XYZ file of C-alpha atoms in Angstrom:
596
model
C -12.141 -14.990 9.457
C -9.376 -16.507 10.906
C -6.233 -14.489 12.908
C -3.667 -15.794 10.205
C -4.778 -15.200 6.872
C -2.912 -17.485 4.868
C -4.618 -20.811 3.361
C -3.084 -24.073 5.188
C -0.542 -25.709 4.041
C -2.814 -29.123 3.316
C -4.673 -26.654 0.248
C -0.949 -25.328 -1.404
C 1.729 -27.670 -2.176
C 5.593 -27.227 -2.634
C 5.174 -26.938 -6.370
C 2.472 -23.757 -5.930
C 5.211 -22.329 -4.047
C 7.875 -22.484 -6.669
C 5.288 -21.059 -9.697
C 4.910 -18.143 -7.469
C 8.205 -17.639 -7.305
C 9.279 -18.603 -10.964
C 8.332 -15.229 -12.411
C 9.812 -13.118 -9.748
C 13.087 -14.791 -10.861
C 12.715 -14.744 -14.298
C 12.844 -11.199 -14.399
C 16.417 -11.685 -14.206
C 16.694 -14.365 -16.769
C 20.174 -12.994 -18.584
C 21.782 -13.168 -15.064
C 20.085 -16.813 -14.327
C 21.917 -18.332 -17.692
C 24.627 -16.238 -17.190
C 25.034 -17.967 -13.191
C 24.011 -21.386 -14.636
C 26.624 -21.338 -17.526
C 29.444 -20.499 -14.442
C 27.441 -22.917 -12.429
C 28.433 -25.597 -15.073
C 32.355 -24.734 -15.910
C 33.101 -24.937 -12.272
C 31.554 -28.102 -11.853
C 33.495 -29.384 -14.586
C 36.430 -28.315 -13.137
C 35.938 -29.459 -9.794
C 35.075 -32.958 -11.188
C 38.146 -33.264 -13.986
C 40.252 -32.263 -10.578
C 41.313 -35.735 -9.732
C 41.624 -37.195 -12.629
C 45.048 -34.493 -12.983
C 45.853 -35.713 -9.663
C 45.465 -39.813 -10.297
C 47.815 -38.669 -13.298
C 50.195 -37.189 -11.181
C 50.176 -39.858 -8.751
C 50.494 -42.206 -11.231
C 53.495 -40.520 -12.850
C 55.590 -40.210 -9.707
C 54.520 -43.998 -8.677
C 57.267 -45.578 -11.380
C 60.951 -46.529 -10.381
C 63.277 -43.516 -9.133
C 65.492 -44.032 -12.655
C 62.291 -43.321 -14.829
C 60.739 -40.512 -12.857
C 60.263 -37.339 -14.165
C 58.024 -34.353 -13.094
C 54.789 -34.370 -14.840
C 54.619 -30.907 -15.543
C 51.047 -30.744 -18.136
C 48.878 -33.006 -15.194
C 50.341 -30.377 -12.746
C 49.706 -27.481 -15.184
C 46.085 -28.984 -15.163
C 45.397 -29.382 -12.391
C 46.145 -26.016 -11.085
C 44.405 -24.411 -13.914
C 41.164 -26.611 -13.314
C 41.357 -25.450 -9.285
C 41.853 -22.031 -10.095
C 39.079 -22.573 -12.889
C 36.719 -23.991 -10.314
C 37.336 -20.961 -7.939
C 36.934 -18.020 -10.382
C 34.190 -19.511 -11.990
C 32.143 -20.267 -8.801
C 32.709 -16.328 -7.247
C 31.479 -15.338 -10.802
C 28.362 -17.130 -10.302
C 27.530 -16.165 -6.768
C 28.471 -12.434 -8.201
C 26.271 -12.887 -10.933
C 23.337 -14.551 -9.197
C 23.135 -11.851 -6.144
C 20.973 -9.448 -7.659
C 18.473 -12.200 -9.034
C 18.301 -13.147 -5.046
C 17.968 -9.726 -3.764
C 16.131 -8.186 -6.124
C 13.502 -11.091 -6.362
C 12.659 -10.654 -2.589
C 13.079 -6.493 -2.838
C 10.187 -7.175 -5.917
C 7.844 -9.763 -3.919
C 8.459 -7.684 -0.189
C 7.420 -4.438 -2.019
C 4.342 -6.203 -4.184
C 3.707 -8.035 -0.527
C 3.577 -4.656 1.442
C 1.569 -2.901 -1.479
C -1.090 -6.027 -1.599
C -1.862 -5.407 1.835
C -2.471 -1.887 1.933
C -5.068 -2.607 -0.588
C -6.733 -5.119 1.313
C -10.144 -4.488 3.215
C -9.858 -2.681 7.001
C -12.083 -5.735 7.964
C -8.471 -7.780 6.969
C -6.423 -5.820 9.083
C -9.225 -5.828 11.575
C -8.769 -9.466 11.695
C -4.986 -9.545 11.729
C -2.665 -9.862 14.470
C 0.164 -7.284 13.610
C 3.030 -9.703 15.169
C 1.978 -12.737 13.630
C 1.621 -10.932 10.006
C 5.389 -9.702 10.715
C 6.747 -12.762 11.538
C 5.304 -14.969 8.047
C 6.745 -11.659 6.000
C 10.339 -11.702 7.568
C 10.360 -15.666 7.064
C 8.884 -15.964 3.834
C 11.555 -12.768 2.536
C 14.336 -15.024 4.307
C 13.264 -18.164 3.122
C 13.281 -16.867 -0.931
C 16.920 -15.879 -0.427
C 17.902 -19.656 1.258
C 15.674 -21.545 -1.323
C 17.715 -19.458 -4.185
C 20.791 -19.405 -3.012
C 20.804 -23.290 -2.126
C 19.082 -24.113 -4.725
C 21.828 -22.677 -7.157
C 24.691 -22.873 -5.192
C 24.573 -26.269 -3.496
C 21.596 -28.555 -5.117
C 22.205 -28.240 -8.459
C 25.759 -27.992 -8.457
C 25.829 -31.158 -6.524
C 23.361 -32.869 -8.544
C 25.435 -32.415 -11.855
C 28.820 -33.377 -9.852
C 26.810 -36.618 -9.018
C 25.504 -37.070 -12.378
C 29.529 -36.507 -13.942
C 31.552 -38.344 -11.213
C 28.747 -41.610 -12.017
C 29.828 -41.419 -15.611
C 33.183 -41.624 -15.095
C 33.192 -44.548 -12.734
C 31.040 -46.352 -15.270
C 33.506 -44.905 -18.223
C 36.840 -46.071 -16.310
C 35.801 -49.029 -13.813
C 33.574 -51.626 -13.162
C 29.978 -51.082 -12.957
C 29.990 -52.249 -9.397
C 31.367 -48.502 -8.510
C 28.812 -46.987 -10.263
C 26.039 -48.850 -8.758
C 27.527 -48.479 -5.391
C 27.375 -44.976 -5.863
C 24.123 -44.200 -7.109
C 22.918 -46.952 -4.659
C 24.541 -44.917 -1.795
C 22.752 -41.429 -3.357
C 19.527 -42.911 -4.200
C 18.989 -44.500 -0.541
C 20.187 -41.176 0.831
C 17.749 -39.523 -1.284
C 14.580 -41.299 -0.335
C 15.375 -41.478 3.759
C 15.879 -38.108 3.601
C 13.189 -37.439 1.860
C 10.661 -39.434 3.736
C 12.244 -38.845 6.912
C 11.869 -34.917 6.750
C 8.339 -34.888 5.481
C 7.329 -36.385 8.789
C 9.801 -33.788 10.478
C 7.635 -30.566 8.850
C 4.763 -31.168 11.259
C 6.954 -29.831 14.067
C 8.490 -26.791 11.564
C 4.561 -25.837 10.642
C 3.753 -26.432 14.543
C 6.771 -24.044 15.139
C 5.849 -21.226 13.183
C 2.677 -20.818 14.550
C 3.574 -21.075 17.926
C 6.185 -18.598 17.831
C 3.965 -16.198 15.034
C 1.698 -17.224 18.395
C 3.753 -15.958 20.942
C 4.693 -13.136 18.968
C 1.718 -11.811 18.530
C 0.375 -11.924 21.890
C 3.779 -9.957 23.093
C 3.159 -7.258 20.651
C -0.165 -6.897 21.883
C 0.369 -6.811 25.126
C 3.425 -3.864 24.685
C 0.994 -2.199 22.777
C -1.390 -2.043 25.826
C 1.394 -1.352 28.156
C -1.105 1.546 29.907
C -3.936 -1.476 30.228
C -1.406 -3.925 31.455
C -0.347 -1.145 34.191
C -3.825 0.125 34.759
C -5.011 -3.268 36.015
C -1.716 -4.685 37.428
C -1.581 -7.584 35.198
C 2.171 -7.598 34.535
C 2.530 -11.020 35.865
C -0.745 -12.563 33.942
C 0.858 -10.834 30.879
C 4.364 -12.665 31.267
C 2.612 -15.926 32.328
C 0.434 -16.427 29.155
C 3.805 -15.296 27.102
C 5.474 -17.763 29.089
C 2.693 -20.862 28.302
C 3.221 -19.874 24.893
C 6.711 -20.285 24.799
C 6.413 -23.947 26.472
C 4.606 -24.807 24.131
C 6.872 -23.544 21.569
C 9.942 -25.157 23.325
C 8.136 -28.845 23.172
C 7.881 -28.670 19.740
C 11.159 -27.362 18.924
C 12.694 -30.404 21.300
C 10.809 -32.780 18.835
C 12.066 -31.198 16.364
C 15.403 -31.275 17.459
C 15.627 -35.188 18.327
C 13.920 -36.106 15.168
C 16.657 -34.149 13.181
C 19.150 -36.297 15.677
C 17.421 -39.141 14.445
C 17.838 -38.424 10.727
C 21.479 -37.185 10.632
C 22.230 -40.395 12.382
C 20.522 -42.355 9.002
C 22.072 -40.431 6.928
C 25.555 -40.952 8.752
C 25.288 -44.560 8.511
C 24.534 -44.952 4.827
C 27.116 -42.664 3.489
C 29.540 -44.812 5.827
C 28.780 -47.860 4.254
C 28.637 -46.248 0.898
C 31.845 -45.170 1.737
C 33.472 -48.121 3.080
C 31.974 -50.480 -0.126
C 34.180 -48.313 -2.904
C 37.344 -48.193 -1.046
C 36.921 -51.742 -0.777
C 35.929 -52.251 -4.212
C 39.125 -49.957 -5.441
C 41.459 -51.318 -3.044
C 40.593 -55.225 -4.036
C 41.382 -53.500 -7.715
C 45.064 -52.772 -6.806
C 45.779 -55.960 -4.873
C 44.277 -57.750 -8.122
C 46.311 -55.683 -10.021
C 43.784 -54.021 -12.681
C 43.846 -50.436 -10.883
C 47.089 -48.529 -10.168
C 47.453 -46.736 -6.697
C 46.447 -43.082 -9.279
C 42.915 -44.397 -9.391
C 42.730 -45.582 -5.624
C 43.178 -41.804 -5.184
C 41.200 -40.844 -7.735
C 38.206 -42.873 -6.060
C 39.034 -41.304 -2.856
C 39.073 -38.092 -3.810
C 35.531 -38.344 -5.705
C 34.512 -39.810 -2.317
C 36.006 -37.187 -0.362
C 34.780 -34.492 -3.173
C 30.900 -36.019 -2.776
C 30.702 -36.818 0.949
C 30.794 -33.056 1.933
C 28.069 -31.988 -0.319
C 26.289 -35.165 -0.281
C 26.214 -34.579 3.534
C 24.957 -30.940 3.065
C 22.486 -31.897 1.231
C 20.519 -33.254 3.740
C 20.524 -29.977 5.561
C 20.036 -28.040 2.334
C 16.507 -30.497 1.237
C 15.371 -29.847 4.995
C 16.037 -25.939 5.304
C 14.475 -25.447 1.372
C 11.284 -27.275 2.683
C 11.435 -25.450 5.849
C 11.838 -22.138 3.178
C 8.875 -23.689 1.566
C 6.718 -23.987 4.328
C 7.680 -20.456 5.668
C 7.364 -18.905 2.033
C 3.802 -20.741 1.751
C 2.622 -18.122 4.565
C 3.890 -15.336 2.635
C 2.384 -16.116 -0.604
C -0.824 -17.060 0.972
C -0.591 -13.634 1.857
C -0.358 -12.364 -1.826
C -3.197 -14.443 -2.893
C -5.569 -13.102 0.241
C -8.284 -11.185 -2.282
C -9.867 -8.041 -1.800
C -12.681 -7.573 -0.830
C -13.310 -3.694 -1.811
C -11.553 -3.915 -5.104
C -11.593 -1.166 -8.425
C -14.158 -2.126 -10.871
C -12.246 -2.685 -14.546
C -13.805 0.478 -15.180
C -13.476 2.600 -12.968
C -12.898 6.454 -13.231
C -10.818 9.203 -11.250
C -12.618 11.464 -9.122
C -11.944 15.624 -10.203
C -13.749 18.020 -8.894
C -13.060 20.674 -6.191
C -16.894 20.633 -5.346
C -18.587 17.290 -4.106
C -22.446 16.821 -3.541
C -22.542 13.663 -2.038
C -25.922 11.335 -1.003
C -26.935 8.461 0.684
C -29.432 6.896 -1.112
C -30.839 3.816 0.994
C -27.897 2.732 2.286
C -27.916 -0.473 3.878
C -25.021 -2.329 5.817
C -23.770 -4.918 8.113
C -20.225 -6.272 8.952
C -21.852 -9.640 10.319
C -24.836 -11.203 8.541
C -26.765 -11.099 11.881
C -25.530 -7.580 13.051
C -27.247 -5.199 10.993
C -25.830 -1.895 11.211
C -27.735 1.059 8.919
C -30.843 0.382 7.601
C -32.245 2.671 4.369
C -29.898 5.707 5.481
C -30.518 8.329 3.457
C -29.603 11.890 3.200
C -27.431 14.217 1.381
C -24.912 16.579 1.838
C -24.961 19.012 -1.227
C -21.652 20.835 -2.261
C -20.071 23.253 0.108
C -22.512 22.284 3.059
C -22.316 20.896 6.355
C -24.426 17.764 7.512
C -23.205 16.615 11.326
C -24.917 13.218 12.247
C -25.613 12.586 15.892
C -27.085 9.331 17.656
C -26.369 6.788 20.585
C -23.020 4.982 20.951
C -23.812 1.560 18.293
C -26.305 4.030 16.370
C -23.730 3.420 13.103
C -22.087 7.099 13.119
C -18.416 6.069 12.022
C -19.853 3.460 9.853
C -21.016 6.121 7.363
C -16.962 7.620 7.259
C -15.646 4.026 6.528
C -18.555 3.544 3.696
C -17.811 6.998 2.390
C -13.816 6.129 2.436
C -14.935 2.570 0.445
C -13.235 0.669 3.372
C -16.151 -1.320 3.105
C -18.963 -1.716 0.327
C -22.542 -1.080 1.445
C -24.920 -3.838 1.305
C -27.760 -2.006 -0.387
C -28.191 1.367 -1.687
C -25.510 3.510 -3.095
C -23.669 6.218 -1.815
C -22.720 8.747 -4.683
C -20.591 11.936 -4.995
C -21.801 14.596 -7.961
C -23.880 11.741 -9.263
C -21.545 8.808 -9.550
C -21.525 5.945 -7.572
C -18.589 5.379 -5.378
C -17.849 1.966 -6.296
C -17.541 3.178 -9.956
C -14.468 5.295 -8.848
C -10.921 4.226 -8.096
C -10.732 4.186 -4.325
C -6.629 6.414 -4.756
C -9.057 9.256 -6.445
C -11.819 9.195 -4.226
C -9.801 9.329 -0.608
C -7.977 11.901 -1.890
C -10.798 14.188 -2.572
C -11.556 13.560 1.182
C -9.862 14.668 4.540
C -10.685 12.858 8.093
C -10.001 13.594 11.883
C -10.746 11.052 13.408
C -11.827 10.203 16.894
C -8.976 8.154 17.940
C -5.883 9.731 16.378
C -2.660 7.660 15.994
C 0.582 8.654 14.506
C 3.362 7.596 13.094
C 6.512 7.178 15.817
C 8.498 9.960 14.072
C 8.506 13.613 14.585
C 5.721 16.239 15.021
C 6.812 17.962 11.153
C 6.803 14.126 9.778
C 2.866 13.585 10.964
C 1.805 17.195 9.872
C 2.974 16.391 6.623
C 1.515 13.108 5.987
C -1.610 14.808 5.092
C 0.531 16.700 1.775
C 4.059 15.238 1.355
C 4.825 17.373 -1.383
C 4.145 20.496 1.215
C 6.779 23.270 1.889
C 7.866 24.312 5.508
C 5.392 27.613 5.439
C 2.425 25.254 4.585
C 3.155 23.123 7.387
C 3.548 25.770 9.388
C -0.020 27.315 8.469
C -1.651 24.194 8.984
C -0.337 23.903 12.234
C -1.219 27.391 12.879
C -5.159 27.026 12.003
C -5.055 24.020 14.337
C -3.717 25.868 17.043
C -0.511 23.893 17.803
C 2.281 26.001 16.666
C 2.969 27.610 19.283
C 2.604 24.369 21.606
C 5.175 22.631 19.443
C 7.719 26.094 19.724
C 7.664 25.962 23.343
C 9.494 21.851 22.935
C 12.839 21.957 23.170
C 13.346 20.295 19.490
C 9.979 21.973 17.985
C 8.900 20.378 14.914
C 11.095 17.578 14.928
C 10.276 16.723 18.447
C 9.562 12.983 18.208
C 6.110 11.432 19.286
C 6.464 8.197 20.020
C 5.011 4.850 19.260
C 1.310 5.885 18.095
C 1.865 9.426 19.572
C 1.721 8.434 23.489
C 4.374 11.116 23.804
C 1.101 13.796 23.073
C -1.791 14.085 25.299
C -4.918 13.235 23.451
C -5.525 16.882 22.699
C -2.184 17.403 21.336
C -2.802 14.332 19.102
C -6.048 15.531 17.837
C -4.880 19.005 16.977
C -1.638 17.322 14.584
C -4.958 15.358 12.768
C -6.683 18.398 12.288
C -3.241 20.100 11.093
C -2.650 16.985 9.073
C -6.050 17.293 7.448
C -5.944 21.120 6.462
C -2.728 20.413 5.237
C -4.318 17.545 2.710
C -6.584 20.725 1.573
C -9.399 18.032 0.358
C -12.886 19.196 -1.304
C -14.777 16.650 1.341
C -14.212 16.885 4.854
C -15.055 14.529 7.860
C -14.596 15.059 11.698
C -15.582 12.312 13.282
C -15.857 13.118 16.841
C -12.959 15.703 15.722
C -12.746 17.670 19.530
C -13.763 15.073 21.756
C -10.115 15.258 23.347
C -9.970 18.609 23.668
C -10.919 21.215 26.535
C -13.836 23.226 26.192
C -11.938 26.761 25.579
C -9.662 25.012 23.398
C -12.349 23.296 21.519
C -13.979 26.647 21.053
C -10.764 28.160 19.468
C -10.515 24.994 16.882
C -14.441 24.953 16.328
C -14.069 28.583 14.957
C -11.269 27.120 13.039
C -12.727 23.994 12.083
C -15.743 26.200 10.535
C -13.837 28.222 8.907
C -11.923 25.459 6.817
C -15.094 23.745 6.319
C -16.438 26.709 4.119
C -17.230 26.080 1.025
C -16.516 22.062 1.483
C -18.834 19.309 1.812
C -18.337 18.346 5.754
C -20.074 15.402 7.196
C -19.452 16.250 11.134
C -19.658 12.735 13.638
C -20.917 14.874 16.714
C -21.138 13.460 20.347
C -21.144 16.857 22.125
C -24.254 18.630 20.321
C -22.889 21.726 21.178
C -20.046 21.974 18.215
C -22.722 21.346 15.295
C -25.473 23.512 16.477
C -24.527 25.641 13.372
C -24.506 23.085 10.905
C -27.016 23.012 7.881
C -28.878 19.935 8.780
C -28.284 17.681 11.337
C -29.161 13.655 11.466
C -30.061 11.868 14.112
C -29.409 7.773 13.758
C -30.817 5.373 16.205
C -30.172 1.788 15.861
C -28.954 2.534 12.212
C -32.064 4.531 10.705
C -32.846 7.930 10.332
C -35.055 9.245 13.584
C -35.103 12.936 12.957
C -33.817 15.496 10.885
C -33.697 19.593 10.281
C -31.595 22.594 11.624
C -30.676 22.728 15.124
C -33.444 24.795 15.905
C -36.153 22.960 14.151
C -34.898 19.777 16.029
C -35.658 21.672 18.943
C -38.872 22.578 18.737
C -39.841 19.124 17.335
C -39.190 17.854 21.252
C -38.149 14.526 20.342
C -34.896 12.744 20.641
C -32.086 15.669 19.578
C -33.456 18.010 22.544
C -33.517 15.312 24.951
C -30.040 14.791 24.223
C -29.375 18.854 23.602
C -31.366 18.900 27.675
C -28.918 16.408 29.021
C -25.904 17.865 27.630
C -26.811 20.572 28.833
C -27.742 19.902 32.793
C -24.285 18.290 32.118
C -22.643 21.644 31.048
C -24.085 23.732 34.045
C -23.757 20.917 36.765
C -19.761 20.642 35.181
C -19.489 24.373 35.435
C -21.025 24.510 39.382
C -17.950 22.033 40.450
């Protein structure tokens, strides 16, 4: 699967774009007529405008002796100006909530589709790139509304009025001229810009490109400094950015290139009216009133008319970004609730493994026929060599993934015939690599019960033995962590995810590797602690150091993804197969670590 997850461009056209936005938008249908129906009166307005003022002229054109001021095309034409104004604010009023809340509705939906997408999606996905198609796809709804209302249409239907009233009051020829002038616009533009969205599409994924490969390499900052590659870091940013910068340079000259077009046939456009209405006046079949009426319709159109160009470029630029975003929406899920599916309630869980079989690459098994249960209020700890499939089994039991054969079931049922909300909530993790959120020490504890009171928090902290490590900071609780906790040692970090967990109070439990940052007297304390929370709960214990699951109930030992052995700590033992070779190793470890 590819870094970027949404479909190319080539399989989702402009038109795919807009029906997945149509019903976002249509939510706010009473506001849409309601801005449309404001949309109109101003245009109508804007457009009877001159006609007041060719009246006007017209009026004060006649001999000194018969002039007289023409008070109702004055009286008009203020009311249509202030008409045109009040009635356009109404609209953009009116059509401000169907912009913002149409991208509040489709961010939300956006941020809620991919929390429910597979890990191996967000295993796949580069963080920076993924940010950079949301922001410009949430950007690019609000331009391709906003224009779309308040400059295409409105323009369109000024175009469509001002061309019946040259046909209505002069010769054809103006007409003609006019949609001649629009109509070659049109299609220049048009064709001219499609060839222009090879550099936009080239742009975004250079810079979703360069993005991502910054983010990463912040995120690594240790790495970077570890191995002193500051300067290989900045260069490959750098590269990136080149190759960015080319393509925005084409882009630039070929936009040169098209205003220029566009320049020269609304100057001849232009030029052909005027001459048209001024050969009218000479000839004496138009007054000097419509010469300015003329004008002003060509003054009135050349500004939008102009704008337009930049409006049809940024909306397919919008669509292009927006195309990203909603590829995003339509990524499907690969661990998804059956239509059937049940809540999980119960506050004790037998769970099983009944020939579970699994692989995240078709030719990369990863557990063959695991099987093994853990039965309610018991502790199973599983034990092998790094690759043996350990955390596998916590990702399967979580439903990040669906096995490949067998079943994994909990009091009977199937796991893929519960909702996945109701079965992680009946479970609590530590996991081996803790990361939190880049807020404070109270915030993370909490995550695990959100609803919790202070004096819960408090107690959870207290089993995990970090209270009184977070009193002694200067700001205690709300001491903050930093980005993915690098403010805590990896021992402090662990001891919040065991907090976090108790807090959750769930009936399963799983510590995957749970102590592994921790020193050994400290360990000891939160083993004893760890036990005691685990009573009466199902606990499936990821062990590396054999020591801190000698007194669980039965203990597995994987090896390239089957079952090798299996029984109590002591019956492994005197079995003299793999377990006490590793339990004799750890061992020589412990008393050759303890003679330093």
């Amino acid at each position: 699967m590819s870094a970027s997850p949404a479909p190319s461009s080539s399989k989702r056209n402009d038109l795919s774009v807009l029906k997945s936005l149509l019903p976002y938008v249509w939510q706010f249908k009473y506001r849409v007529i309601a801005a449309l129906a404001c949309l109109v009166a101003a245009k109508v307005a804007s457009v009877i405008l001159p006609i007041f003022l060719k009246d006007i002229v017209d009026q004060l054109s006649v001999p000194a002796t018969l002039m007289a001021l023409p008070v109702a095309a004055l009286l008009g034409y203020g009311f249509a100006r202030l008409a045109s104004s009040v009635f356009g604010e109404l609209r953009d009023a009116l059509f401000a909530r169907v912009t913002q809340g149409s991208v509040r509705r489709i961010a939300t939906q956006l941020f809620s589709h991919l929390f429910s997408l597979s890990l191996r999606f967000h295993m796949d996905r580069q963080t920076g790139g993924l940010s950079r198609d949301i922001e410009r796809g949430t950007k690019g709804i609000g331009f391709l509304l906003n224009f779309t209302v308040f400059n295409i249409l409105p323009t369109l239907l000024e175009l469509s009025m001002v061309t019946g009233i040259l046909m209505w009051r002069y010769d054809i020829r103006f007409a003609a001229v006019t949609l001649g002038t629009i109509g070659a616009y049109i299609i220049f533009t048009l064709l001219v810009t499609e060839k222009r969205m090879v550099y936009r599409r080239t742009m975004n994924s250079l810079d979703s490109k360069a993005n991502s490969k910054a983010i990463d390499a912040l995120l690594n900052y240790e790495t970077v400094k570890y191995f002193g590659n500051e300067t290989y870091e900045v260069s490959r940013y750098d590269r990136n950015l080149g190759e960015w910068a080319d393509s925005a340079v084409k882009n630039q000259i070929s936009l040169n290139l098209l205003n220029i077009g566009q320049g020269v046939i609304i100057t001849v456009g232009v030029t052909l009216l005027l001459w048209l209405s001024a050969s009218g006046v000479v000839s004496k079949t138009m007054t000097v009133g419509d010469v300015v009426l003329v004008s002003a319709y060509l003054t009135q159109l050349y500004a939008p008319l102009n704008f337009l160009g930049f409006v049809y470029r940024e909306i397919k630029h919008s669509l292009a970004d927006m195309d990203r975003m909603f590829g995003l929406l339509a990524q499907g899920q690969e661990v998804a609730d059956h239509p059937d599916a049940h809540k999980l309630k119960s506050r004790q869980a037998e769970i099983v493994f009944e020939g579970v079989d699994f692989n995240y690459e078709d030719d990369r098994p990863i557990l063959r026929n695991v099987s093994f249960s853990i039965p309610a209020g018991k502790t199973v700890a599983v034990v092998g060599s790094s690759g043996a499939g350990k955390s596998t089994l916590s990702k399967l039991l979580f439903r990040f993934y669906d096995v490949n054969g067998g079943a994994i079931r909990i009091n009977g049922q199937d796991i893929r015939e519960l909702t996945q909300a109701s079965l992680r909530q009946h479970i609590g993790i530590v996991p081996q690599d803790t990361v939190l959120f880049n807020d404070t020490i109270l915030y993370n504890i909490a995550y695990g019960n959100p609803l919790a009171s202070q004096d819960e928090i408090i107690r959870a902290a207290q089993a995990a033995r970090i209270h009184d490590f977070v009193l002694s900071l200067p700001k205690g609780y709300e001491t903050l962590v930093g980005e993915r906790g690098l403010k805590l040692s990896g021992g402090e970090k662990q001891r919040v995810a065991i907090a976090r967990t108790i807090l959750k109070d769930p009936p399963i439990l799983v510590f995957d590797e749970a102590t592994s940052a921790l020193d050994t007297r400290t360990e000891r304390a939160i083993q004893q602690e760890l036990e005691q929370v685990a009573r009466d709960r199902s606990t499936l214990m990821i062990a590396h150091r054999l020591s801190t699951i000698v007194n669980a109930d039965e203990i597995i030992v994987l090896e390239h993804g089957s079952v090798l052995e299996r029984g109590t700590h002591a019956q492994l033992l005197r079995l003299q197969g793999r377990y006490a070779q590793m339990w004799a190793m750890q061992q020589a470890g412990d008393e050759a670590s303890l003679d330093v």
